[in-house]
Coordinates of C-alpha atoms in Angstrom, one line a residue:
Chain A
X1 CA -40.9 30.1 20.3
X2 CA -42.3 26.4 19.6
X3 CA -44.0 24.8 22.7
X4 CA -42.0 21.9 21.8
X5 CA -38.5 21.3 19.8
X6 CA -39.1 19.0 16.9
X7 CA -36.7 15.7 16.5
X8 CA -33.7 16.6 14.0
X9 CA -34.3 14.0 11.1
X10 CA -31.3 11.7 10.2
X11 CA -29.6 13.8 7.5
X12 CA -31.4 17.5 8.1
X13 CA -28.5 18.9 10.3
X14 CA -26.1 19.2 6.7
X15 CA -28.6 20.3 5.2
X16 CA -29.3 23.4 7.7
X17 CA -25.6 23.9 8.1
X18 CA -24.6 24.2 4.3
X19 CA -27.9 26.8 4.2
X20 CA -27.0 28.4 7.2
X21 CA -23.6 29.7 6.4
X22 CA -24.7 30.5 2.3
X23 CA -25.7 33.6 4.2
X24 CA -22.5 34.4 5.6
X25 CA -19.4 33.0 7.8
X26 CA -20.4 32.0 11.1
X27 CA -18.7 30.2 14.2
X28 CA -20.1 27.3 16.2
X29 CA -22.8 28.8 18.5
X30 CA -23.8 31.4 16.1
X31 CA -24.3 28.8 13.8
X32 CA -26.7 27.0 16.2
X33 CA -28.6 30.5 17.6
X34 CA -29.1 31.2 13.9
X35 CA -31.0 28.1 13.3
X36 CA -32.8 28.2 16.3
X37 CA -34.0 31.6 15.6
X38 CA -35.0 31.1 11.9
X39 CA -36.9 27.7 12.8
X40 CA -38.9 29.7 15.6
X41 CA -37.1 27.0 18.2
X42 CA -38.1 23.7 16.3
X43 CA -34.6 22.9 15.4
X44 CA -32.2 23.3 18.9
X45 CA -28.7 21.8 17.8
X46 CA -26.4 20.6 20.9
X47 CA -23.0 21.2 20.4
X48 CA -23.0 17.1 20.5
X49 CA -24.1 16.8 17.5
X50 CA -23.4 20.3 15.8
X51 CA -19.2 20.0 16.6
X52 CA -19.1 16.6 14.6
X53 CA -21.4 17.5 11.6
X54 CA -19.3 21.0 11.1
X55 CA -16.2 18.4 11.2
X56 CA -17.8 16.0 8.7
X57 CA -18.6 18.4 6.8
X58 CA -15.3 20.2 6.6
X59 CA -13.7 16.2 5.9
X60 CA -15.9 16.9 3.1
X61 CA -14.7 19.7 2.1
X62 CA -17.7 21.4 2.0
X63 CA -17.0 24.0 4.6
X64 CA -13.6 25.4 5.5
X65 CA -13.0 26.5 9.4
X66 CA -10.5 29.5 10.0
X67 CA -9.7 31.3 13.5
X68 CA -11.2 35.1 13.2
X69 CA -12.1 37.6 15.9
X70 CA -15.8 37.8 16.7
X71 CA -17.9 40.8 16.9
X72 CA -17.1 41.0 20.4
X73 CA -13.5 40.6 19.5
X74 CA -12.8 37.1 20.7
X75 CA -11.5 34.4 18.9
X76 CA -13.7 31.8 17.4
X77 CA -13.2 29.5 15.1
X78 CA -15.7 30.5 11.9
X79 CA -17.0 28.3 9.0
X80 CA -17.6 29.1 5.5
X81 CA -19.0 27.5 3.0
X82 CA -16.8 26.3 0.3
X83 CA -17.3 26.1 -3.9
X84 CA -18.0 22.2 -3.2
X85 CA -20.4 23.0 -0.6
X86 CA -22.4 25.7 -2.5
X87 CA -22.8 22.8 -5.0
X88 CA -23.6 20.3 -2.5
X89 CA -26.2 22.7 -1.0
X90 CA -28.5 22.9 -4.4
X91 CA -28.1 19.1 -4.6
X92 CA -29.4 18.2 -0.8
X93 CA -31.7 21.6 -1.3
X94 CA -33.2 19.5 -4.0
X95 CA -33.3 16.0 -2.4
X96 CA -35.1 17.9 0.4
X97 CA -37.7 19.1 -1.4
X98 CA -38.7 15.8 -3.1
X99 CA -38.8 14.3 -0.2
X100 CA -41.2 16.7 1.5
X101 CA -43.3 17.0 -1.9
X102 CA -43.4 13.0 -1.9
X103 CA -44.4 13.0 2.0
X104 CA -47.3 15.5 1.1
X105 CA -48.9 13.8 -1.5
X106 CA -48.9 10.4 0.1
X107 CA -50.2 12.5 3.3
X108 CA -52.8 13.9 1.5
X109 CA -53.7 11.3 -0.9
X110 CA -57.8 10.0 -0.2
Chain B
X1 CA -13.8 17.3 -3.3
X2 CA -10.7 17.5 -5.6
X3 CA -8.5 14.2 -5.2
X4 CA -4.9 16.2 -4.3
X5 CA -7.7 17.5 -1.2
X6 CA -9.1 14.4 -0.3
X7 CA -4.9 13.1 0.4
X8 CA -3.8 16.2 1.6
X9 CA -6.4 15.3 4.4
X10 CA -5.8 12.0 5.1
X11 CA -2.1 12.6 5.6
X12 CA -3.1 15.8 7.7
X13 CA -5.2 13.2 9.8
X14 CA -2.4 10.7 10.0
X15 CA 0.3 13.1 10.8
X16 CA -1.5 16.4 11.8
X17 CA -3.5 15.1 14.6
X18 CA -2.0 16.9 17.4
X19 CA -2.5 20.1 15.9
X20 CA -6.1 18.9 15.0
X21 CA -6.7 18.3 18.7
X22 CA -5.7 21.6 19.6
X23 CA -8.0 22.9 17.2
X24 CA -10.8 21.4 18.5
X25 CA -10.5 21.6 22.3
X26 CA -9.3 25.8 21.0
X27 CA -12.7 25.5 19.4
X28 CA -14.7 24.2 22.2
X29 CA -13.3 26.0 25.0
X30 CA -14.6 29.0 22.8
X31 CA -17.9 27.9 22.1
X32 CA -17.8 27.7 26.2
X33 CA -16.7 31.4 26.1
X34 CA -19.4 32.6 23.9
X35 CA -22.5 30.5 25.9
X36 CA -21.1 32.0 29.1
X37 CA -20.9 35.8 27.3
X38 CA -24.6 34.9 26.1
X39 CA -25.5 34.1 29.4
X40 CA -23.4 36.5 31.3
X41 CA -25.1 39.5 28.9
X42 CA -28.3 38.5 30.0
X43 CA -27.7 39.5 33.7
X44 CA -26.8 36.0 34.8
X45 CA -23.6 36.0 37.7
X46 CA -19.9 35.0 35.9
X47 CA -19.9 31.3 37.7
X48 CA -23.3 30.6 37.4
X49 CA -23.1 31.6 33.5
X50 CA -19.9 29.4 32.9
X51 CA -21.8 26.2 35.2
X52 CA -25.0 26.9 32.5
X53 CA -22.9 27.5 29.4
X54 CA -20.9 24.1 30.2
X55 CA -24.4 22.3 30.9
X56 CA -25.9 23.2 27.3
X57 CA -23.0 22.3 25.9
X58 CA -22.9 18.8 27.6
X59 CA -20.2 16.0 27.8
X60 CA -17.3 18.1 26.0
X61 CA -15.2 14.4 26.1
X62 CA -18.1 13.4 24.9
X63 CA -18.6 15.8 21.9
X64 CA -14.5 15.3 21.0
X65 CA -14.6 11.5 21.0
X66 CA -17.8 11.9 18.2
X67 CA -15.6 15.1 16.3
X68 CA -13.0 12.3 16.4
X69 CA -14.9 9.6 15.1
X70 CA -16.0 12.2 12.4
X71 CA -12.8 13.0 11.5
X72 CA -11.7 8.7 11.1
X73 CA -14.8 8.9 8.6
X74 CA -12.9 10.0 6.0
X75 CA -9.5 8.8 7.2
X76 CA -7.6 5.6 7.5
X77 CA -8.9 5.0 10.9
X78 CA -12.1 3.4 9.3
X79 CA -9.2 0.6 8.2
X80 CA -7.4 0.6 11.3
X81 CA -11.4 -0.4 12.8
X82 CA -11.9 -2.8 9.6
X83 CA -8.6 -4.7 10.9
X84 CA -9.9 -4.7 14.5
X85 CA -13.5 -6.1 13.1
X86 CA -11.9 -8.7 11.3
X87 CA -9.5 -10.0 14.2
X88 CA -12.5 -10.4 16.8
X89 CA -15.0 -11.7 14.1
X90 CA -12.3 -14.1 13.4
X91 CA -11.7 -15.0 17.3
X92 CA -15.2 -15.3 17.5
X93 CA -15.2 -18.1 15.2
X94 CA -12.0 -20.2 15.7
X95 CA -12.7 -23.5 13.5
X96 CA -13.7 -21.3 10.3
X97 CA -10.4 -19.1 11.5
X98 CA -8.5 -22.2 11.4
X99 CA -9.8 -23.1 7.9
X100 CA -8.8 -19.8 6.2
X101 CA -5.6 -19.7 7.8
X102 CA -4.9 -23.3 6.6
X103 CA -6.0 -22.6 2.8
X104 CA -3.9 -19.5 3.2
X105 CA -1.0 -21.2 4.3
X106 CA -1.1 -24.2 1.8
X107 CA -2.2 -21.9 -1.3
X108 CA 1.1 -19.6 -0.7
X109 CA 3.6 -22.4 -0.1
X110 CA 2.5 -24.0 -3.0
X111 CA 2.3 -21.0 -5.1
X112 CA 6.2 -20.2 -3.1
X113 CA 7.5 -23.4 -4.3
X114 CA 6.4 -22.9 -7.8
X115 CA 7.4 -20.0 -8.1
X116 CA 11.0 -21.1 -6.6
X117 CA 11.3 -23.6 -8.4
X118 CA 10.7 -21.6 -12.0
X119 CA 13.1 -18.6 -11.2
X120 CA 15.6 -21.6 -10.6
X121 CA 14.6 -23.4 -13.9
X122 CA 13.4 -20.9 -16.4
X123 CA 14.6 -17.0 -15.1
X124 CA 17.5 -17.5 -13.5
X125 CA 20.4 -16.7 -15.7
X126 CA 22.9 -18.6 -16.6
X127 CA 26.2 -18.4 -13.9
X128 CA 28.5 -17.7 -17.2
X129 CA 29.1 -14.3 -18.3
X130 CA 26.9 -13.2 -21.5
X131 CA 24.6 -15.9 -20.8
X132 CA 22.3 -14.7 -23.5
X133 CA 25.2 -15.0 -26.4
X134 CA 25.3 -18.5 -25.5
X135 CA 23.8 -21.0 -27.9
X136 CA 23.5 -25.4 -28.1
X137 CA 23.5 -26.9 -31.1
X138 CA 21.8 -30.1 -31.5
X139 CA 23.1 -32.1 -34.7
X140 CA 20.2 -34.3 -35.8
X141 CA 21.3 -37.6 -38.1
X142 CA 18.6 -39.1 -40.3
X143 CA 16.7 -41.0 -37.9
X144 CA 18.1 -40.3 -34.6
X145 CA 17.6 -37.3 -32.7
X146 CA 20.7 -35.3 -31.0
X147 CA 22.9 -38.2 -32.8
X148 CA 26.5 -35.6 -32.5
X149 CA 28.2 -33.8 -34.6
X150 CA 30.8 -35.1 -36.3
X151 CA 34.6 -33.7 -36.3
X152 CA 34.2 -32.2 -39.9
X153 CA 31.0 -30.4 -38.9
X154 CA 32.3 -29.0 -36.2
X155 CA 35.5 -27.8 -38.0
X156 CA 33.5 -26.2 -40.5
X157 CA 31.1 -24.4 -37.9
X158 CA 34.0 -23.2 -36.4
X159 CA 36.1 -22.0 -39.7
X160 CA 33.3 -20.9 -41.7
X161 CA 30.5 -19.5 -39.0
X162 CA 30.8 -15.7 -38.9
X163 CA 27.8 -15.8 -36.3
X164 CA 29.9 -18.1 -33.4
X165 CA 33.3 -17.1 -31.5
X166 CA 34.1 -20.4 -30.2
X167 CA 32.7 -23.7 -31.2
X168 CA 33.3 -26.7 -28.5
X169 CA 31.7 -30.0 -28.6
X170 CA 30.2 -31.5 -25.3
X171 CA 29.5 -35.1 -24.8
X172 CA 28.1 -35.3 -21.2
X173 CA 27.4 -38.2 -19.4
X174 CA 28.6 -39.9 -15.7
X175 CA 31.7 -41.5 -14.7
X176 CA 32.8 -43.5 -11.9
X177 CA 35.5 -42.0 -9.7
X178 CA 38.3 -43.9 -7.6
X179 CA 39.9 -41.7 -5.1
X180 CA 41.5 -42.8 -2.3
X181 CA 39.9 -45.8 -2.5
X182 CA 36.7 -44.8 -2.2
X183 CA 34.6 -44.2 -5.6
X184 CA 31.8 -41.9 -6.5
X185 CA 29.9 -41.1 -9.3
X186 CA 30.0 -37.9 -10.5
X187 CA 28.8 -35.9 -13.3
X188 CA 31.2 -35.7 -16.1
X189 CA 31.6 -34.5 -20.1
X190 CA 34.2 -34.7 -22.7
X191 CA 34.5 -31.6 -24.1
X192 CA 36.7 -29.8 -27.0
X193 CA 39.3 -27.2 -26.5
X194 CA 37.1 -24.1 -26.4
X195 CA 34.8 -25.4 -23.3
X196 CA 36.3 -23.7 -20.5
X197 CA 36.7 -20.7 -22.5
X198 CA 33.9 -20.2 -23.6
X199 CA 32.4 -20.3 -20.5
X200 CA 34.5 -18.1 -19.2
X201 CA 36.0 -20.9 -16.4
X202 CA 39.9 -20.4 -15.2
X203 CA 41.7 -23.2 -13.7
X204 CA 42.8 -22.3 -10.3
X205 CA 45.9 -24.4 -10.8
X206 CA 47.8 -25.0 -13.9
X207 CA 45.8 -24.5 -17.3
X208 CA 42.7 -25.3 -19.3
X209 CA 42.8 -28.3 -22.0
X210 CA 44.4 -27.9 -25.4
X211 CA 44.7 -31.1 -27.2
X212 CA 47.9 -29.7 -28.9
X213 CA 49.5 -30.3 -25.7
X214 CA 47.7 -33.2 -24.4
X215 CA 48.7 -35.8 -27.0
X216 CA 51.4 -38.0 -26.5
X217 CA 53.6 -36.9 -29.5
X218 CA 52.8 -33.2 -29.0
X219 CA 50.1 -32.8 -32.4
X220 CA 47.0 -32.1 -32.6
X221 CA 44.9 -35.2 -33.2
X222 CA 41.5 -33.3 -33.6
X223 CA 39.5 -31.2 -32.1
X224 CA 37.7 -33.7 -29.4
X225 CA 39.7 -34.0 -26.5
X226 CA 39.0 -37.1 -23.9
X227 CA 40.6 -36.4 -21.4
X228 CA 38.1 -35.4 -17.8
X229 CA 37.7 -32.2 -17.0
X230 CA 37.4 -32.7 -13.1
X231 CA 35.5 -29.7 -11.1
X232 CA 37.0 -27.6 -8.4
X233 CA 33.6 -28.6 -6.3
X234 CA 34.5 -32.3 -6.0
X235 CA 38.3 -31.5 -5.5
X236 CA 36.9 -29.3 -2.1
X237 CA 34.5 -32.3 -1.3
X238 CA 37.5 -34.6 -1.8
X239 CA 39.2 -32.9 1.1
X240 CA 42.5 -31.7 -1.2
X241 CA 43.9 -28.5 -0.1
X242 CA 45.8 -27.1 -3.1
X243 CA 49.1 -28.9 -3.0
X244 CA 47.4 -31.7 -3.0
X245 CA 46.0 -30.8 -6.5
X246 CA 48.8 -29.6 -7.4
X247 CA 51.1 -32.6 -7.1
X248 CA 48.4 -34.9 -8.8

């Protein structure tokens, strides 16, 4: 784990989201361990601000929520990522990347 | 998102929102369930694992009121706030309120009255029946505009014309009326035989003109008849009920 959580940027959680669930269907707080986990801690997402964005994001149409039975067999409501939001996924994958490649060079520019 | 979708949700967020609410606080009170399974798996006592679970989670009014404010993103809420914006900028600032609502105002009477006052003048139709098969004539002489036909035109228009049913002249003008004394000045035309025909006017009392009729020796003398047709309106205003009429 991180010493110290890192600041979600304005914009990121989507991003994370969409990626998160191109893996496979996942409900709220699996959604959130999952990132945790992969981002070594960096990333922790409350439910304050995770609820709304899977909302948004369904508004979007991007993800679609349906009631299922969790491993544990208990009902949770699980998201998955729709044909829209595979799409939107490549596009904010790529907006991402420019923006880190732009960051670097101006970073490490003499 | 395809279009049909993006309606299909805003009506499901006009109408549906109940059910949405259940969704969510059904979704919540889950997400609850599965922090206090996480905590309650790693050895932690059942109400001290609910008390953590509902701590990480925080405010959950708090997290609805932003899912709801999520879901008004896309919906007509954001217009239901545009309206409310508008009405408090608008109290904040009465004298430019006052301004707007004045232009308004003036802008659509005037455009109300115009509008009036050409539906009375140019759309409305005619009050005869087959307005639109109705036609004036205006007979010209040499030099002088709308001079009148005279009664040989107006025999041949209506012997010979294959186009017009009935032919009547109308000479309109004012007259003076004495009754009971009292006189008024009303609107008044002499007309030919056809007139009230063609308009499609029936006397309440008695019968239309024919100038067969109306002459003293009982021939036709022509086809302009001079005697005043006098309208059913001014016999009301007159204050005649219809014996009245009928004896005169």
């Amino acid at each position: 784990m991180a010493a110290t959580a890192l600041e979600l940027l304005k914009g990121t959680l989507d991003l994370l989201i969409l990626r998160t669930l191109d893996l496979r269907a996942m409900h709220g707080s699996a959604i959130a361990e999952r990132i945790s986990q992969v981002t070594r801690g960096a990333f922790q997402v409350k439910a304050g601000s995770l609820f709304p964005a899977l909302h948004r994001l369904e508004q979007e149409g991007w993800i679609k929520g349906e009631w299922q039975e969790s491993a544990e067999g208990r009902r949770v409501r699980s998201y998955v990522l729709t044909r829209e939001g595979r799409r939107q996924l490549a596009v904010e994958k790529k907006t991402w990347t420019r923006i880190v490649q732009a960051m670097t060079s101006l970073l490490e520019s003499a | 998102m395809r279009l049909a979708d993006r309606i299909g949700r805003l009506f499901g967020n006009l109408f549906g929102r109940q059910q949405a609410e259940d969704t969510l606080d059904a979704e919540l009170r889950a997400y609850i369930d599965e922090l206090t399974h996480r905590n309650l798996s790693r050895g932690v006592p059942r109400e001290e694992a609910r008390r953590q679970a509902l701590v990480e989670a925080g405010g959950i009014e708090q997290i609805k009121e932003e899912v709801r404010l999520a879901w008004l993103g896309n919906g007509i809420g954001t217009t239901v706030q545009d309206i409310r914006q508008a009405c408090r900028t608008l109290l904040r600032s009465p004298g430019f309120t006052v301004v707007v609502v004045a232009t308004l105002a003036l802008g659509i009477g005037a455009s109300l009255t115009m509008f009036s006052l050409m539906r009375a003048v140019l759309w409305r139709p005619l009050p005869y029946p087959e307005p639109n098969r109705m036609v004036t004539i205006q007979v010209d002489a040499r030099n002088v505009t709308n001079a009148g036909a005279s009664q040989g035109e107006v025999r041949d228009l209506k012997t010979r014309s294959r186009s017009l049913e009935l032919v009547s002249t109308v000479d309109a003008g004012g007259a003076n009326l004495e009754y009971g004394g009292e006189m008024e000045h009303v609107a008044a035309a002499s007309v030919s035989d056809d007139f009230l025909p063609l308009l499609g006017a029936h006397p309440a009392l008695g019968r239309t003109l024919d100038s067969r009729l109306d002459t003293s020796n009982g021939q036709a003398r022509g086809i302009v008849d001079r005697r005043w047709a006098v309208a059913a309106a001014f016999w009301s205003r007159a204050g005649c009920d219809r014996a009245n009429r009928a004896r005169r």
